[in-house]
Every structure is written in C-alpha cells, then in structure tokens.
Coordinates of C-alpha atoms and ligand atoms in Angstrom, one line a residue:
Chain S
X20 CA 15.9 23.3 24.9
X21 CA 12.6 22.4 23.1
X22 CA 9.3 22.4 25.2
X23 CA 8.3 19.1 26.1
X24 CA 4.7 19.2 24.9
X25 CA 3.4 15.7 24.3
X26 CA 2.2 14.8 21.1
X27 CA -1.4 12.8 21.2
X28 CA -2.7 11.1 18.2
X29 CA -5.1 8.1 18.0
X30 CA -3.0 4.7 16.1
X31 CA -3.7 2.9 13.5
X32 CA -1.2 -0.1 13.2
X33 CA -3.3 -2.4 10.5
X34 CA -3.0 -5.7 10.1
X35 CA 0.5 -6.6 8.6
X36 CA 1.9 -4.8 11.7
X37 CA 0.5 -7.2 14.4
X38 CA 1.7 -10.6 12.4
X39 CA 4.5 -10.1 9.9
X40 CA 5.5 -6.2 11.0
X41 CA 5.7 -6.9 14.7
X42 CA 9.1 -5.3 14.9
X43 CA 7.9 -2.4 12.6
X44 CA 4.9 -1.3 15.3
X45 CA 7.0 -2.5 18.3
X46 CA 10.1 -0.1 16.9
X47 CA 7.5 3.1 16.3
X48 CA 5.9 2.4 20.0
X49 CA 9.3 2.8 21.0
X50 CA 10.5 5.9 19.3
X51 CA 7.1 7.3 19.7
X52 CA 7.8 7.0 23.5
X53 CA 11.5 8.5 23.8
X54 CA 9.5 11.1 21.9
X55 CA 7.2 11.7 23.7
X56 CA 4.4 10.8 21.5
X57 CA 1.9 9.5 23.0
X58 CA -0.1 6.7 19.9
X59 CA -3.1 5.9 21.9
X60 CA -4.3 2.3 19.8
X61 CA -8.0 2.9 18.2
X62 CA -10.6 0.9 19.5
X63 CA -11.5 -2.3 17.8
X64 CA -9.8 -1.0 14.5
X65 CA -10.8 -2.8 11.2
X66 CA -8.9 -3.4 8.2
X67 CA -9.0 -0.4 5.8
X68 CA -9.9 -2.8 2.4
X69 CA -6.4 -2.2 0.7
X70 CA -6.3 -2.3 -2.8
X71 CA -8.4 -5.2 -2.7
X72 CA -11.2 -2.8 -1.6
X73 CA -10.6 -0.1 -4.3
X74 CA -10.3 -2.4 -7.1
X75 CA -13.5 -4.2 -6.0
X76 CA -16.0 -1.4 -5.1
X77 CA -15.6 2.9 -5.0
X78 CA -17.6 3.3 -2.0
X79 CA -16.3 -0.1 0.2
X80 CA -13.3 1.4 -0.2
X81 CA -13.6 4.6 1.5
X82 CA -16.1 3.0 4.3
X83 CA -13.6 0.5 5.7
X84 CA -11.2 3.7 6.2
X85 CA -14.2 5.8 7.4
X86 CA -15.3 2.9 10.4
X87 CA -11.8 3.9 11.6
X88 CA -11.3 7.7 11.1
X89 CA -15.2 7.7 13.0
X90 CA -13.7 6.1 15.9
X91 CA -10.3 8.7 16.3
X92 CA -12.5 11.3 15.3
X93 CA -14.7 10.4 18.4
X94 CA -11.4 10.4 20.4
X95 CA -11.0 13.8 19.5
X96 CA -7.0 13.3 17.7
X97 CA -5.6 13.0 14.7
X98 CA -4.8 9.5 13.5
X99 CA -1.0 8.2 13.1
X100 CA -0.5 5.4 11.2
X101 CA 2.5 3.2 9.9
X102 CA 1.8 1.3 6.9
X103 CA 2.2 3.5 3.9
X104 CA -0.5 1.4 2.0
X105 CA -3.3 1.9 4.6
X106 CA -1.9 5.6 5.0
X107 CA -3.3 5.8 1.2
X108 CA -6.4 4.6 1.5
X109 CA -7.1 6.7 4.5
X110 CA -6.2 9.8 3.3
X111 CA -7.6 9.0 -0.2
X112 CA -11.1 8.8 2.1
X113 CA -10.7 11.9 3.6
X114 CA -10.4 13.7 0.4
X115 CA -12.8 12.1 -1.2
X116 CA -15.1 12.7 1.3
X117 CA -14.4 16.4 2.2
X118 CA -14.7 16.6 -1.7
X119 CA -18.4 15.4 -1.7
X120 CA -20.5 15.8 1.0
X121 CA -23.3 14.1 -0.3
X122 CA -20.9 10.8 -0.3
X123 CA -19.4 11.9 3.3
X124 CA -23.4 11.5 4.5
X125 CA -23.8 8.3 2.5
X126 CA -20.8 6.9 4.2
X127 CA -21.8 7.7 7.3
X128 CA -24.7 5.7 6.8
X129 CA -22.9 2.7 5.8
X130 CA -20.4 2.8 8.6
X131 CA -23.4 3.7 10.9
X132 CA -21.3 6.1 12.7
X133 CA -21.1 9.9 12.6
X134 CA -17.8 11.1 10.3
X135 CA -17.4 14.8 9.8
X136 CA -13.9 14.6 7.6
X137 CA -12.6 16.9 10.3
X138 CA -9.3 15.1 11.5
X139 CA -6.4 14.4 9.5
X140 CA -4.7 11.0 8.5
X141 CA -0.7 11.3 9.1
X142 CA 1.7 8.7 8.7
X143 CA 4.4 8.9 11.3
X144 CA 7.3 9.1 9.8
X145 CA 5.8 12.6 8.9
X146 CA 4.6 13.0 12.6
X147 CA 8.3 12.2 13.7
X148 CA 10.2 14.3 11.3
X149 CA 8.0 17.3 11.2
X150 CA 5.5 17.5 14.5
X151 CA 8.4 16.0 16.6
X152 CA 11.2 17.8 14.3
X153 CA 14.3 17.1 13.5
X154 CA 15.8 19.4 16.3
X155 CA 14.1 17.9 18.9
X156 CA 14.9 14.3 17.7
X157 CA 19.0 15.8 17.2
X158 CA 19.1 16.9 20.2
X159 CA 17.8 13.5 21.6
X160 CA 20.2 11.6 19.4
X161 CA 22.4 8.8 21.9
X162 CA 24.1 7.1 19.3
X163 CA 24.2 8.7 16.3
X164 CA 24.9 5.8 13.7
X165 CA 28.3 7.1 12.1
X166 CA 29.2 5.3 8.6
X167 CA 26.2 3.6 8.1
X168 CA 25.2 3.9 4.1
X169 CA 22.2 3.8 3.6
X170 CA 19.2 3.7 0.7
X171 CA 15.9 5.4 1.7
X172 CA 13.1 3.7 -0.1
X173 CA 9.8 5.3 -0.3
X174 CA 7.9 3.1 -2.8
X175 CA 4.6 5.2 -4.1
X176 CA 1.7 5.0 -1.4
X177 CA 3.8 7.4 1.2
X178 CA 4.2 10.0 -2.2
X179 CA 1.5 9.0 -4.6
X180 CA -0.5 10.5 -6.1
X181 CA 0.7 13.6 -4.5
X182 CA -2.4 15.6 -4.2
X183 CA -4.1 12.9 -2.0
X184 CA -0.8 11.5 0.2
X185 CA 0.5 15.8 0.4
X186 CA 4.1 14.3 1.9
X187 CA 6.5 15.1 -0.1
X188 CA 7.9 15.4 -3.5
X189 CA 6.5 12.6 -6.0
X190 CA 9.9 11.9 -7.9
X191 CA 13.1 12.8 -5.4
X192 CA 11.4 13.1 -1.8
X193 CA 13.7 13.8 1.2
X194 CA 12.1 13.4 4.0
X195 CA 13.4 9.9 5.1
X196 CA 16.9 10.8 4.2
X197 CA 16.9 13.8 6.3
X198 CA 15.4 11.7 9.4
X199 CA 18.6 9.2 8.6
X200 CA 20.7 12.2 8.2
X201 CA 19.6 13.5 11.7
X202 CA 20.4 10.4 13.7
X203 CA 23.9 10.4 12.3
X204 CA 23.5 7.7 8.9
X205 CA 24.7 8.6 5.9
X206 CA 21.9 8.2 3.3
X207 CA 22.8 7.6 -0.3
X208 CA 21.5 9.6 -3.6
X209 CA 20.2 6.5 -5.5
X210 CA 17.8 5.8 -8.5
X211 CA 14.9 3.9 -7.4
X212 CA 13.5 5.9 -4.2
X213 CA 9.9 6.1 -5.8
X214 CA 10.1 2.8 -7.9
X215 CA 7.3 0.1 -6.9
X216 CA 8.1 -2.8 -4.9
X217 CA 5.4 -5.2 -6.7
X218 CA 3.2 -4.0 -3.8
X219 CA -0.7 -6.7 -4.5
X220 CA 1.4 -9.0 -6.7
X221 CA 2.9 -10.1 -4.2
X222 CA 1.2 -13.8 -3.9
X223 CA -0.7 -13.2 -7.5
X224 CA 2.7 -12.9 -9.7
X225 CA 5.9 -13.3 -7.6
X226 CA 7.9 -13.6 -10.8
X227 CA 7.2 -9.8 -10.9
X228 CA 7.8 -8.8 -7.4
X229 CA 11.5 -10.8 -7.4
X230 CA 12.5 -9.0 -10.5
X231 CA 11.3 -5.6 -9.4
X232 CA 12.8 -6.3 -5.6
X233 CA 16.4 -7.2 -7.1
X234 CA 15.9 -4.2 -9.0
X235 CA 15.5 -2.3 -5.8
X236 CA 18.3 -3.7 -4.0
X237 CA 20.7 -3.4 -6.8
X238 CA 20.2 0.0 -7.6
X239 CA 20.7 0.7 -3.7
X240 CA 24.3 -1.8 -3.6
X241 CA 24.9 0.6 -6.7
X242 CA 25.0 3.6 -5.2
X243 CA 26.9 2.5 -2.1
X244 CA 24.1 1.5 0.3
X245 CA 24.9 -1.4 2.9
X246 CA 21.4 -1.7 3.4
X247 CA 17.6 -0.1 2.6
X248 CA 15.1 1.6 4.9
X249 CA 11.2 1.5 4.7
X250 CA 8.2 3.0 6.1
X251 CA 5.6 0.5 4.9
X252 CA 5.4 -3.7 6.2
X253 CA 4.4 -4.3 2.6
X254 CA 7.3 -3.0 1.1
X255 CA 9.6 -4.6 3.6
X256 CA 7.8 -7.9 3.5
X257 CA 8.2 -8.0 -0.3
X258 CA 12.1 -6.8 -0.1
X259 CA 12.7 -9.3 2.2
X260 CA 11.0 -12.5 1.3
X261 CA 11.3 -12.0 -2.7
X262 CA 14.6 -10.8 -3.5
X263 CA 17.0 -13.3 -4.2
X264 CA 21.0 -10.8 -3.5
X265 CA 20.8 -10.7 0.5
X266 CA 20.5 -7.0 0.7
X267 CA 19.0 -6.3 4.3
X268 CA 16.8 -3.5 5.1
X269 CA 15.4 -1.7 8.4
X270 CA 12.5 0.0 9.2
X271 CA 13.0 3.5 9.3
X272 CA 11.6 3.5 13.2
X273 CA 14.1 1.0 14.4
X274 CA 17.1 2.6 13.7
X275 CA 15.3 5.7 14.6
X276 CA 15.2 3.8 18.0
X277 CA 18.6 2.7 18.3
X278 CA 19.8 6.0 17.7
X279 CA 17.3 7.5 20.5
X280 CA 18.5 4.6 22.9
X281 CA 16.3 2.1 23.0
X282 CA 17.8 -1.0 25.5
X283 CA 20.2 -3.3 22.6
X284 CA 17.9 -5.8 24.2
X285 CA 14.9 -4.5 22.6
X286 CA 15.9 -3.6 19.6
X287 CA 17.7 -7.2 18.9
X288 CA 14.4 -8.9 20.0
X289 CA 13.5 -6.9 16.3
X290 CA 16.4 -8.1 14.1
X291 CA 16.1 -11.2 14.8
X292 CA 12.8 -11.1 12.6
X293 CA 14.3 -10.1 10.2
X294 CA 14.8 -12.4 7.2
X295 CA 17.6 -10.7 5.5
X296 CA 19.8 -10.3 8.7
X297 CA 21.2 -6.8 9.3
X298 CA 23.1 -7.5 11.9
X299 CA 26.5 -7.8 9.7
X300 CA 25.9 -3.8 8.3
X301 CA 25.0 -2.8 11.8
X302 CA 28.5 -4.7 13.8
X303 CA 30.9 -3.5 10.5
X304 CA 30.3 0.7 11.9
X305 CA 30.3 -0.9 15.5
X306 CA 27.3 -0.1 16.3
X307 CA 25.7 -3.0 18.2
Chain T
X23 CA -26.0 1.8 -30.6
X24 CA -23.4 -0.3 -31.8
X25 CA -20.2 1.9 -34.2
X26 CA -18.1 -0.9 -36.9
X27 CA -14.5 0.3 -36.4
X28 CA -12.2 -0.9 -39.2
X29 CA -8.8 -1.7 -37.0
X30 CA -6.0 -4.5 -37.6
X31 CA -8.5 -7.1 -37.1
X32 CA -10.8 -6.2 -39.9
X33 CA -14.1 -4.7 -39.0
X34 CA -14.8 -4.7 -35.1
X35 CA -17.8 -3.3 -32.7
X36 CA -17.3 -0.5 -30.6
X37 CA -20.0 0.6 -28.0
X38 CA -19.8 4.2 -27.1
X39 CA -22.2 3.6 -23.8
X40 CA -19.1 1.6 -22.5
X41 CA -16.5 4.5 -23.3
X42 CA -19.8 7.1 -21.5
X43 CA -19.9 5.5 -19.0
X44 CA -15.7 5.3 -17.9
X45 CA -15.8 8.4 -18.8
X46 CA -19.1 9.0 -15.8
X47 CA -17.8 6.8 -13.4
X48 CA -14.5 8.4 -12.9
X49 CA -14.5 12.0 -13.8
X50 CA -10.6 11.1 -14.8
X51 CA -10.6 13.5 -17.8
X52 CA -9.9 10.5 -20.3
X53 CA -11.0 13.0 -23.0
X54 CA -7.7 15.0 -22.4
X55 CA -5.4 11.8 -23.4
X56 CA -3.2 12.8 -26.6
X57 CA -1.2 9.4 -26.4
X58 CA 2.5 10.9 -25.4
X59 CA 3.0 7.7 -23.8
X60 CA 4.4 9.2 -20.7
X61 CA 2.4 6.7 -18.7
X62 CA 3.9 3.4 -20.3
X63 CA 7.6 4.7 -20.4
X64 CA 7.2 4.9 -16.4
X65 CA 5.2 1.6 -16.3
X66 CA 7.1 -1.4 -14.3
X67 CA 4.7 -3.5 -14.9
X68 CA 4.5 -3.1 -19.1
X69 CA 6.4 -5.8 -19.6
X70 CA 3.0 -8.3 -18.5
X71 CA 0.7 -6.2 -20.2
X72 CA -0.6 -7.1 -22.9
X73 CA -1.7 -3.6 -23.7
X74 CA 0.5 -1.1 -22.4
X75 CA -1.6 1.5 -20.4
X76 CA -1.6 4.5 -23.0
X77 CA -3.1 1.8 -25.4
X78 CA -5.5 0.5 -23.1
X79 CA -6.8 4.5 -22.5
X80 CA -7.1 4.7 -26.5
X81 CA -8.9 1.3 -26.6
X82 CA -11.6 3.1 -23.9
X83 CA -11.9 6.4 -26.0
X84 CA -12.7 3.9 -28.9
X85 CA -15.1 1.9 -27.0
X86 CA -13.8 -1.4 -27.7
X87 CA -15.6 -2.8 -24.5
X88 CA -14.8 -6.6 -24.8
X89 CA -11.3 -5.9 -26.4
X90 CA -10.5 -3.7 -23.1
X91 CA -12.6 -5.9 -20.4
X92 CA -11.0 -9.4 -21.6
X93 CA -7.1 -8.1 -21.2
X94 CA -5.1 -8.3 -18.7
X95 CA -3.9 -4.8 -18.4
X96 CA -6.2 -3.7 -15.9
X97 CA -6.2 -6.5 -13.7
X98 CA -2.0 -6.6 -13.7
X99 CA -2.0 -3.1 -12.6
X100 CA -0.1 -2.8 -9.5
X101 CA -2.1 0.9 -8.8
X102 CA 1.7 2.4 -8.3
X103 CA 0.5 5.8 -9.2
X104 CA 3.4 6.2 -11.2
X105 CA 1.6 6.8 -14.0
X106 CA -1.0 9.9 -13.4
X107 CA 2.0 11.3 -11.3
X108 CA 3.5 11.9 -14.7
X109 CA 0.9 12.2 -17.2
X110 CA 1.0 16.0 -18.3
X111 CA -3.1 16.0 -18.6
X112 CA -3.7 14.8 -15.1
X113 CA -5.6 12.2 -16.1
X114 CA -6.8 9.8 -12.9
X115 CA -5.2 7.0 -15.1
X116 CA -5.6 4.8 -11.8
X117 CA -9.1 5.8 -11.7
X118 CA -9.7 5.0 -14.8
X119 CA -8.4 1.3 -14.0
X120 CA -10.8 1.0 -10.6
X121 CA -13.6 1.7 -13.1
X122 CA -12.6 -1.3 -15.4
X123 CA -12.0 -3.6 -12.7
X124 CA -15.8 -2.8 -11.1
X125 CA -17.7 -3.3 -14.7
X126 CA -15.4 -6.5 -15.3
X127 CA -16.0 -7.1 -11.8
X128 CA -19.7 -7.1 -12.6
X129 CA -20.3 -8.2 -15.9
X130 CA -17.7 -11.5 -15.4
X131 CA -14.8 -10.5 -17.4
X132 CA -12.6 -12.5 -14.4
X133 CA -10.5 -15.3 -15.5
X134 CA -7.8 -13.9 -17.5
X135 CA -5.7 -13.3 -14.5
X136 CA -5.5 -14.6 -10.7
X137 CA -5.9 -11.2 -9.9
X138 CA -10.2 -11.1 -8.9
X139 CA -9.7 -14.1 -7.2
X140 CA -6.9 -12.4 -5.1
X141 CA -9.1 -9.7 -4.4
X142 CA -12.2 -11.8 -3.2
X143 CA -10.4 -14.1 -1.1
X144 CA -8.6 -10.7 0.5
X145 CA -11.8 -9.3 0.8
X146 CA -14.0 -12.4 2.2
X147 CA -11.3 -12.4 5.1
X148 CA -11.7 -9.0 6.0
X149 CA -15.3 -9.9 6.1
X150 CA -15.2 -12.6 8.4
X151 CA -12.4 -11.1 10.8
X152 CA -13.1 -7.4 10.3
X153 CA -9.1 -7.8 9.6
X154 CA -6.7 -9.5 7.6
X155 CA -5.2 -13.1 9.1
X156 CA -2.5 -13.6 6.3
X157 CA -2.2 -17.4 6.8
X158 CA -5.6 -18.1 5.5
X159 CA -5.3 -15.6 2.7
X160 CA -2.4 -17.2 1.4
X161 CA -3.6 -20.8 1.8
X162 CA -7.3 -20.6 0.3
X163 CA -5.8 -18.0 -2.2
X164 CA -2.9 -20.9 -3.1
X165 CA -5.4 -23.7 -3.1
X166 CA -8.3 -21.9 -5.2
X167 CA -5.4 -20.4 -7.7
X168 CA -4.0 -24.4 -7.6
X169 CA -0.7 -22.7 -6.9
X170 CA 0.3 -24.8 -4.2
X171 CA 0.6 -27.5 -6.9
X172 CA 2.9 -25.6 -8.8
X173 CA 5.8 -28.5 -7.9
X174 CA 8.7 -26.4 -9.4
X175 CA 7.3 -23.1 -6.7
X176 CA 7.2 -25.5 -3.9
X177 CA 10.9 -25.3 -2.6
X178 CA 10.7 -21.6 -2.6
X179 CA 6.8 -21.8 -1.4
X180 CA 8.0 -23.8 1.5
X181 CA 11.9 -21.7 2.5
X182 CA 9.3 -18.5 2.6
X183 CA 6.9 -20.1 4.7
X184 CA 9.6 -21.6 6.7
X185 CA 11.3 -18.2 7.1
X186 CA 8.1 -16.4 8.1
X187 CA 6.8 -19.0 10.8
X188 CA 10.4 -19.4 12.4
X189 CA 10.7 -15.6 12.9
X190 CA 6.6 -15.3 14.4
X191 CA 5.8 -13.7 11.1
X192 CA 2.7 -16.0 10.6
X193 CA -0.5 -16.0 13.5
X194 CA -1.8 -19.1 13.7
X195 CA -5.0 -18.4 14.8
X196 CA -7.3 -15.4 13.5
X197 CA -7.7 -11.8 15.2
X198 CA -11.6 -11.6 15.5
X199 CA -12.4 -7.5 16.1
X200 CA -15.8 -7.0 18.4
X201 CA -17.5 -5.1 15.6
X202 CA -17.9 -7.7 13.1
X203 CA -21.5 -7.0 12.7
X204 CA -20.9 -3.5 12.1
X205 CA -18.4 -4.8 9.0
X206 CA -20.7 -7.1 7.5
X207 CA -23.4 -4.5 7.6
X208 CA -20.8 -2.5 5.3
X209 CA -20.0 -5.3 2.9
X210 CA -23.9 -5.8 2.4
X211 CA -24.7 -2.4 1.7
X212 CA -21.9 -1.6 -0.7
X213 CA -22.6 -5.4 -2.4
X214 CA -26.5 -4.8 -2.1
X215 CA -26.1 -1.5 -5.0
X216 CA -23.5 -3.8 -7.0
X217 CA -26.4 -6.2 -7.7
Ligands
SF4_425 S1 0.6 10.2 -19.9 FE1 -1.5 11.0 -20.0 S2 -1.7 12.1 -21.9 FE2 0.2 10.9 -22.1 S3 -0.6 9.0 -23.1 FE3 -0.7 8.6 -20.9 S4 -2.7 9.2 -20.3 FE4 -2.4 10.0 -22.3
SF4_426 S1 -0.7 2.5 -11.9 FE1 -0.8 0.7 -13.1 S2 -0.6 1.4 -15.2 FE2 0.0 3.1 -13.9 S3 2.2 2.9 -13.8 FE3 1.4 1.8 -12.0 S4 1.1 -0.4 -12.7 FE4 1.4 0.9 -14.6

C-alpha cells in the first residue's frame, strides 16, 4: 500500500485555463484531489508574456514568469502548472536566471519582489506520473478504460528545447502514453507526437494551423487512434477549433479522472465543452 | 563600415555591426553553423518562409541586415524548437530569431507580416489586465489586422465564435488581477531600456 503523504505545490492555471480550458483546470483539480495533491492557486497570478513576451523583449519575458515564481517561492512550494506553453516560459526563467545572477538581481528589481531561483517549475502531468507515480495512480485505478486507442500528443513546449523543459525525450517521449497505459487505454505508436500544432498562428495565419492540425489528426486516425490527448489548452484549442476531419481529443487529466472515479456527472459537465464531441469514442468501449 | 558583397542581385551592402551584434545579443553560437540544413528539413512552417531558416542563419553570418530584417522568416516562426533540438552544432537557432524580432522590433522593420501587431495587441492586454481576456485579443487584433472584413473568412470566423461562446469558452467581461500596478511598473521598465 503506498503512504499517503500529500503532495503540496503552489498552481499556476494561466489564462486559457479559466476561459477556453475550463474543463482542462477543472479535470486536473479533480485528479489532483483523488490524488491527493493538494494545488494550492497562487495569489493574484499574472500572465507569464507567452511568446508574445519573448519575441518582444529578453528581459519582459522572464519578469512576467518571475512576478509569479516570487509569489510560490514566498509560499514556500514548488509551482504546478498545466499549460505546456506557460510551463516553457517558466522554466525557461528559472534557467536563465540560475544561469546569471546578475540578471536574477535585475529581475528582482523589476518585479519588485525578492526571487532567489530556488523552487522548481513542474508541469503536472510530470507531478502526476512521477511524484504521484504510476503505482499509486494503478492501484487507485476504478475504471480502467479498456479498448480505448489512443494518440498521445505532446506538441514541443512540454519537450522543447530539452535542456530547459528536462521532461522527457525530445523526438519519441513516453511519458503520457505510459500515464494512458496505467489507467487501462491503449495508446498508439504514431508519427507526429512532437510535431507543432501552429501554436501563435493561431489567429495570425489559420491557413497554417488547419493544415498542420489535419496533419495531426490524420497521422493519429492512421495509426489506429479513436481520438488524441493533450497537456496544453493551446494545443487542444487549436486541434479543436481548426481542424476540419472531426477527430476529438481529451485532455490528458480528464480521462485521468474518469479512470480515478470522478462522479459521470462531473466529468460530462467537461465534454460537453468540447467542440469535437468525444462522447461517441468514449460510449463505442462502454465506458460512459 | 559598410562590406559590397557580390550575390544574385548584383553588388549588395552587408554590415558586419548587424551580424556582431546577433552574434552579442544571443550567445547562440551562430559561428558554428556549416549549413547541413537539418533545421529546414524539420521546419513545418518552411513552406511560408520566404527564406528557409538555414538561409536566413547564412544571410546573418553575411550581414545582409535589411535583406534579413524585411523577410518574413523571422516573424512566421512558430518558436517550435524543432529546429535547435536537431541542429548538430547546438546553435539557439530560436534565440537567434528572438534577437531579429527585438532589432526589427526597434528599428521598424514591422509590416511584412501581421505577426508584431499580434504580439502588441497580446501584449497591451496583458498590460491592462495583468492577464489575457481572449475576446478582446481577438476582436482589436481582427479589426486592426482588417480581418474581420475578410468576407470569404467570415462563415468560419463566425461557426468558431459561435462554437466557443455556446460552450462558455469566451468571458465576456475582463479578469482584472489586484497587482496591476505592479505589472505596469514591469512593462515600463523593460520598455524604458528599449527606447
Ligand atoms: S541545423 Fe544547425 S548547423 Fe545545420 S544548417 Fe541549421 S543551424 Fe546550421
Ligand atoms: S523554431 Fe521556427 S525556424 Fe525552427 S523549426 Fe520551429 S518554426 Fe521553424
């Protein structure tokens, strides 16, 4: 039996997660819960610049990260976060700053706040599957969700560039199929795990983003895949709203829930949100 | 000082203070570059460039300043990563693009591609709100752009923000975080060095 130690770290959601990812934080709350991971919110987060900030000035970039990572630092845990594209940028800062401490003092002067670099920046599907562990979360397993093929898409902020995100392999990384593995889904071997999803283009060159979406979706019906899974509200938003084939995809956290036994209340409340519906994949293995 | 390069165009200018100072700004180890295209094989986004990203490095070493600033390579980069994941020197090739886009940035080499205003409308949210609110991000950035009189986008402008507003996706009204002082006091010191 494994201890039951609670995990504590302070959460970042970002933005996307409290207007168009509202399923994706409510879903991590919830697995983060029947795991006893305890995500206590920061206070008064801001938003971490995205690539907007990076592309427009070196040391906005790594402030808007460092307001936050000052304020969990104060709360004395590390920080969790779920969007793979602030996950980046925050743990882009802290290298850069544990790199130069002449910058870490200069940033701390712009954010006007102390920030000694000291905590680290973890997204949680890396909390999940390797704080939590995937023995803990099997033996916790309800409903494991039998003959449901699957397509675990990465994108590049959760593995790229490797030095800086320190997840998991750049070019064929597991981690997410072995989390689907765990709670019973069958995940596919497909092509385009670490292939870009159009990410910024999104409103700037559509054209792009629908091409490089169908791309996705067709390399994942392909290889078998009824559906694809994410870790990132950007990646999902762009899957859903630009492809034009009707290939659904999940958050990583809410079948993660499902399978943990979250109420079928609950976790309909977040398909419905869902643009693509993945309802059809879920009710063909009988599992809602 | 100011070297004449004899290229496909004749006789053209290239400024080596331009190459120094990519080279300064991003300690990306440019020098190390020995054009095996690895970068632009794993490119997605080659196909809208109109230099693909090994050529674009070469164009740097050169110093061909207004030939690099005024494409649209830099600005069309997605940042994937994909790129210096692969390249065999380690070159910070994304770097490397972060530095063009603060000297174009600067020096007004903007209208190529929607992509600055993109970024400015992004960022003058974040300033006001301390976060994002997505609904006024895409309408200024769709009215400044003119998009949203792009007549043959509007069906599919319209079913996505029909989808997104019937499913809650979209907040009507802006998140405001307490601290907005503190966030403005970071914009103007990071905007106060850039001039
Ligand atoms: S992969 Fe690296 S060495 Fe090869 S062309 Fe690109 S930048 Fe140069
Ligand atoms: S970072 Fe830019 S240049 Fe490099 S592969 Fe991605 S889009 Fe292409």
């Amino acid at each position: 039996m494994a201890e039951s130690k609670t995990l504590k770290y302070g959460y970042y959601p970002g933005c996307s997660l409290e207007a168009t990812a509202k399923e994706y934080n409510e879903s991590v709350r919830a697995s983060a819960k029947l795991l006893d991971v305890e995500l206590v919110e920061l206070d008064d987060w801001n938003c971490c610049g995205a690539s907007s900030g990076h592309c427009t000035d070196p040391e906005l970039s790594l402030a808007l990260p460092a307001r936050n990572l000052a304020i969990a630092e104060k709360l004395g845990h590390d920080l969790a976060l779920s969007c793979a594209a602030c996950f980046l940028r925050f743990k882009q800062t802290n290298h850069d700053l544990r790199a130069n401490d002449e910058l870490r003092q200069r940033i701390e002067q712009i954010i006007d706040a102390p920030y000694q670099a000291k905590i680290e920046a973890r997204h949680v599907l890396d909390i999940f599957a390797r704080e939590v562990g995937l023995e803990k979360i099997q033996e916790r397993v309800k409903k494991p969700l039998k003959g449901l093929k699957l397509a675990a898409y990465y994108g590049c902020y959760l593995v790229r560039p490797p030095k800086v995100t320190q997840l998991d392999d750049p070019e064929n990384p597991m981690i997410m199929d072995n989390l689907l593995t765990t709670i019973g889904a069958e995940p596919v071997d497909w092509s385009h795990k670490v292939e870009c999803c159009g990410g910024g283009l999104l409103l700037a060159r559509t054209d792009v983003v629908v091409k490089l979406c169908n791309d996705l979706c067709q390399a994942a019906l392909d290889a078998g895949a009824v559906a694809l899974v994410t870790a990132c509200p950007l990646c999902q938003a762009n899957i859903e709203l630009r492809q034009t084939i009707g290939v659904p995809a999940f958050y990583f956290s809410e079948l993660l829930a499902l399978s943990l036994g979250t109420s079928e209340k609950e976790f309909k409340s977040w398909m419905k949100r869902h643009i693509q519906n993945p309802v059809p994949a879920l009710k063909a293995q009988n599992l809602i | 000082m100011t070297v004449r390069l004899i290229s496909e165009r004749g006789t053209e200018s290239a400024d080596p203070a331009f190459t120094q100072e990519v080279l300064g700004a991003s300690a990306a180890h440019l020098e190390r570059c020995y054009q095996c295209q690895a970068c632009s094989s794993g490119c997605a986004f080659a196909y809208i460039f109109d230099y693909a990203p090994h050529q674009l490095l070469r164009m740097v070493q050169l110093g061909l300043k207004d030939r690099v600033l005024e494409s649209k390579t830099y600005w069309l980069c997605a940042s994937c990563e994909t790129c210096a994941t692969r390249c065999p020197n380690d070159i910070e090739i994304v770097q490397i693009m972060d530095t063009l886009r603060h000297i174009a940035f600067r020096e007004g080499y903007t209208k190529q591609t929607p992509l600055p205003l993109f970024h400015r409308t992004f960022l003058g949210g974040v300033k006001s709100y301390g976060k994002v609110f997505e609904l006024m991000l895409i309408l200024r950035y769709m009215l400044t752009s003119r998009d949203i009189f792009k007549l043959s986008e509007l069906p599919n402008n319209m079913k996505m923000g029909f989808n997104m507003f019937s499913r809650g996706k979209l907040a009507v009204l802006p998140d405001k975080i307490k601290g907005r002082a503190n966030i403005k006091r970071i914009f103007q010191q990071t905007e106060k060095k850039n001039g």
